[in-house]
């Protein structure tokens, strides 16, 4: 297995485009879900310097904290609560430019200012995981993040779930 990844692009979209095939190779080389999610969180944090990046998994009707990189986080999020619980309930990506303007946002850290949460589906289309990426800057995510993180979510569905 590769123990490092290669990035030459300096723009965000270019870095995502370089990264995704390398993440695909990483996921193809390992069958354990936790090991794969842990490495994906590490790679995203290192490549983009996000404040917090990690996964929550649907377990017995609640989102439970999974592999992540960043500060201490909330461990359980109910359906429809916060940005993560909304992405789960609505089965679609939530792009939040200002977390203070999002009704019911769960402030695990007061430093988090904007975020994007992408649902990851089982092959039967039920939500199994959400990918949560947080920034300490306002308005830090855009359509490029959404496009590539949704592509990453599809990779995880295809290769890990
Ligand atoms: N911000 C999230 C909670 C999870 S943490 O930020 C790690 C939310 O409102 O769903």
XYZ file of C-alpha atoms and ligand atoms in Angstrom:
171
model
C 0.000 0.000 0.000
C 1.123 3.530 -0.743
C 2.270 5.269 2.417
C 2.176 8.774 1.054
C 0.255 10.596 -1.617
C 1.323 12.852 -4.436
C 0.000 16.358 -4.967
C 1.364 18.934 -7.389
C -1.634 21.202 -8.122
C -1.852 24.379 -6.085
C -5.557 25.053 -6.681
C -8.217 23.217 -4.715
C -10.054 21.602 -7.644
C -6.745 20.416 -9.084
C -5.733 18.916 -5.751
C -9.051 17.055 -5.442
C -8.640 15.748 -8.998
C -5.168 14.428 -8.189
C -6.233 12.988 -4.863
C -9.320 10.979 -5.835
C -7.573 8.287 -7.906
C -5.041 7.874 -5.091
C -7.850 7.480 -2.539
C -9.492 4.954 -4.854
C -6.269 2.898 -4.881
C -6.072 3.148 -1.083
C -9.650 1.862 -0.688
C -9.089 -0.968 -3.149
C -6.101 -2.201 -1.143
C -7.933 -2.628 2.204
C -11.263 -4.204 3.170
C -11.666 -2.872 6.724
C -14.127 0.049 6.844
C -12.674 1.808 9.898
C -9.130 1.592 8.518
C -10.280 3.080 5.217
C -12.318 5.911 6.757
C -9.427 6.761 9.089
C -7.039 7.085 6.151
C -9.507 9.151 4.108
C -9.908 11.586 7.026
C -6.118 11.812 7.388
C -5.537 12.399 3.682
C -8.202 15.141 3.437
C -6.864 16.906 6.537
C -3.295 16.799 5.273
C -4.121 17.799 1.684
C -6.389 20.755 2.503
C -5.660 21.681 6.132
C -9.337 21.472 7.117
C -10.122 22.354 10.750
C -12.049 19.107 11.330
C -12.777 16.223 8.988
C -14.429 12.965 9.869
C -17.268 10.499 9.618
C -20.405 9.732 11.584
C -22.027 6.320 11.134
C -25.728 5.462 11.463
C -25.946 2.989 14.362
C -29.269 1.947 15.923
C -31.034 5.048 14.645
C -28.477 7.676 15.633
C -25.282 9.102 14.101
C -22.252 7.966 16.116
C -18.794 9.525 15.807
C -16.395 7.531 13.633
C -12.830 8.072 12.407
C -11.860 11.756 12.304
C -8.982 14.241 12.376
C -9.223 17.385 14.482
C -10.417 18.483 17.902
C -12.682 16.523 20.248
C -16.183 16.156 18.766
C -19.782 15.368 19.740
C -20.291 11.606 19.832
C -24.012 11.234 18.989
C -26.283 13.253 16.660
C -30.015 12.437 16.253
C -31.822 12.296 12.886
C -32.629 15.811 11.650
C -30.430 17.557 14.246
C -27.588 19.873 13.274
C -25.991 19.879 9.841
C -25.041 16.195 10.001
C -28.490 15.052 11.118
C -30.076 17.205 8.385
C -27.840 15.691 5.659
C -28.934 12.261 6.921
C -32.668 13.150 7.086
C -32.753 14.926 3.714
C -30.321 12.472 2.050
C -28.439 15.315 0.417
C -25.349 17.440 0.866
C -25.562 20.450 3.199
C -23.241 23.317 2.245
C -23.291 25.813 5.101
C -21.378 29.095 4.541
C -22.107 30.361 8.074
C -22.897 27.823 10.784
C -24.404 30.526 13.026
C -27.109 31.063 10.391
C -28.004 27.341 10.230
C -30.989 26.579 12.486
C -30.049 23.923 15.046
C -26.361 23.806 14.224
C -24.530 21.678 16.804
C -21.479 23.588 17.975
C -18.978 20.882 18.879
C -16.340 23.581 18.614
C -16.949 27.327 18.723
C -14.078 27.725 16.230
C -16.068 26.063 13.443
C -17.514 28.741 11.106
C -18.560 26.972 7.886
C -19.032 23.352 6.889
C -20.066 20.818 4.301
C -21.707 17.496 5.126
C -22.124 14.784 2.479
C -24.276 11.670 2.995
C -22.767 8.323 2.005
C -25.239 5.677 0.912
C -25.393 1.922 1.254
C -25.908 0.222 -2.081
C -29.640 0.072 -1.122
C -29.655 3.915 -0.987
C -30.077 4.161 2.798
C -27.645 6.601 4.439
C -24.898 4.642 6.230
C -22.371 7.427 6.945
C -21.969 11.170 6.692
C -18.711 12.908 5.855
C -18.427 16.163 7.843
C -15.807 18.764 6.896
C -15.520 21.917 9.008
C -13.558 25.141 8.555
C -12.611 27.870 10.991
C -13.198 30.397 8.162
C -16.597 31.679 7.021
C -17.744 30.624 3.539
C -14.846 28.228 2.986
C -16.635 25.614 0.820
C -18.016 25.870 -2.691
C -19.324 23.819 -5.613
C -15.876 22.245 -6.165
C -15.855 20.831 -2.626
C -19.389 19.542 -3.133
C -18.628 17.930 -6.493
C -15.434 16.169 -5.390
C -16.600 15.170 -1.917
C -19.764 13.670 -3.467
C -17.509 11.779 -5.895
C -15.515 10.560 -2.890
C -18.757 9.472 -1.189
C -19.628 7.399 -4.267
C -16.181 5.785 -4.174
C -16.744 4.798 -0.542
C -20.171 3.315 -1.415
C -18.732 1.351 -4.334
C -15.572 0.080 -2.642
C -16.345 -0.104 1.097
C -20.101 -0.567 1.702
N -21.250 20.652 13.143
C -21.947 19.455 13.166
C -21.632 18.652 14.399
C -20.438 17.807 14.239
S -19.004 18.619 14.525
O -18.898 19.884 13.993
C -17.690 17.686 14.394
C -23.440 19.570 12.986
O -24.062 20.579 13.288
O -23.980 18.596 12.518
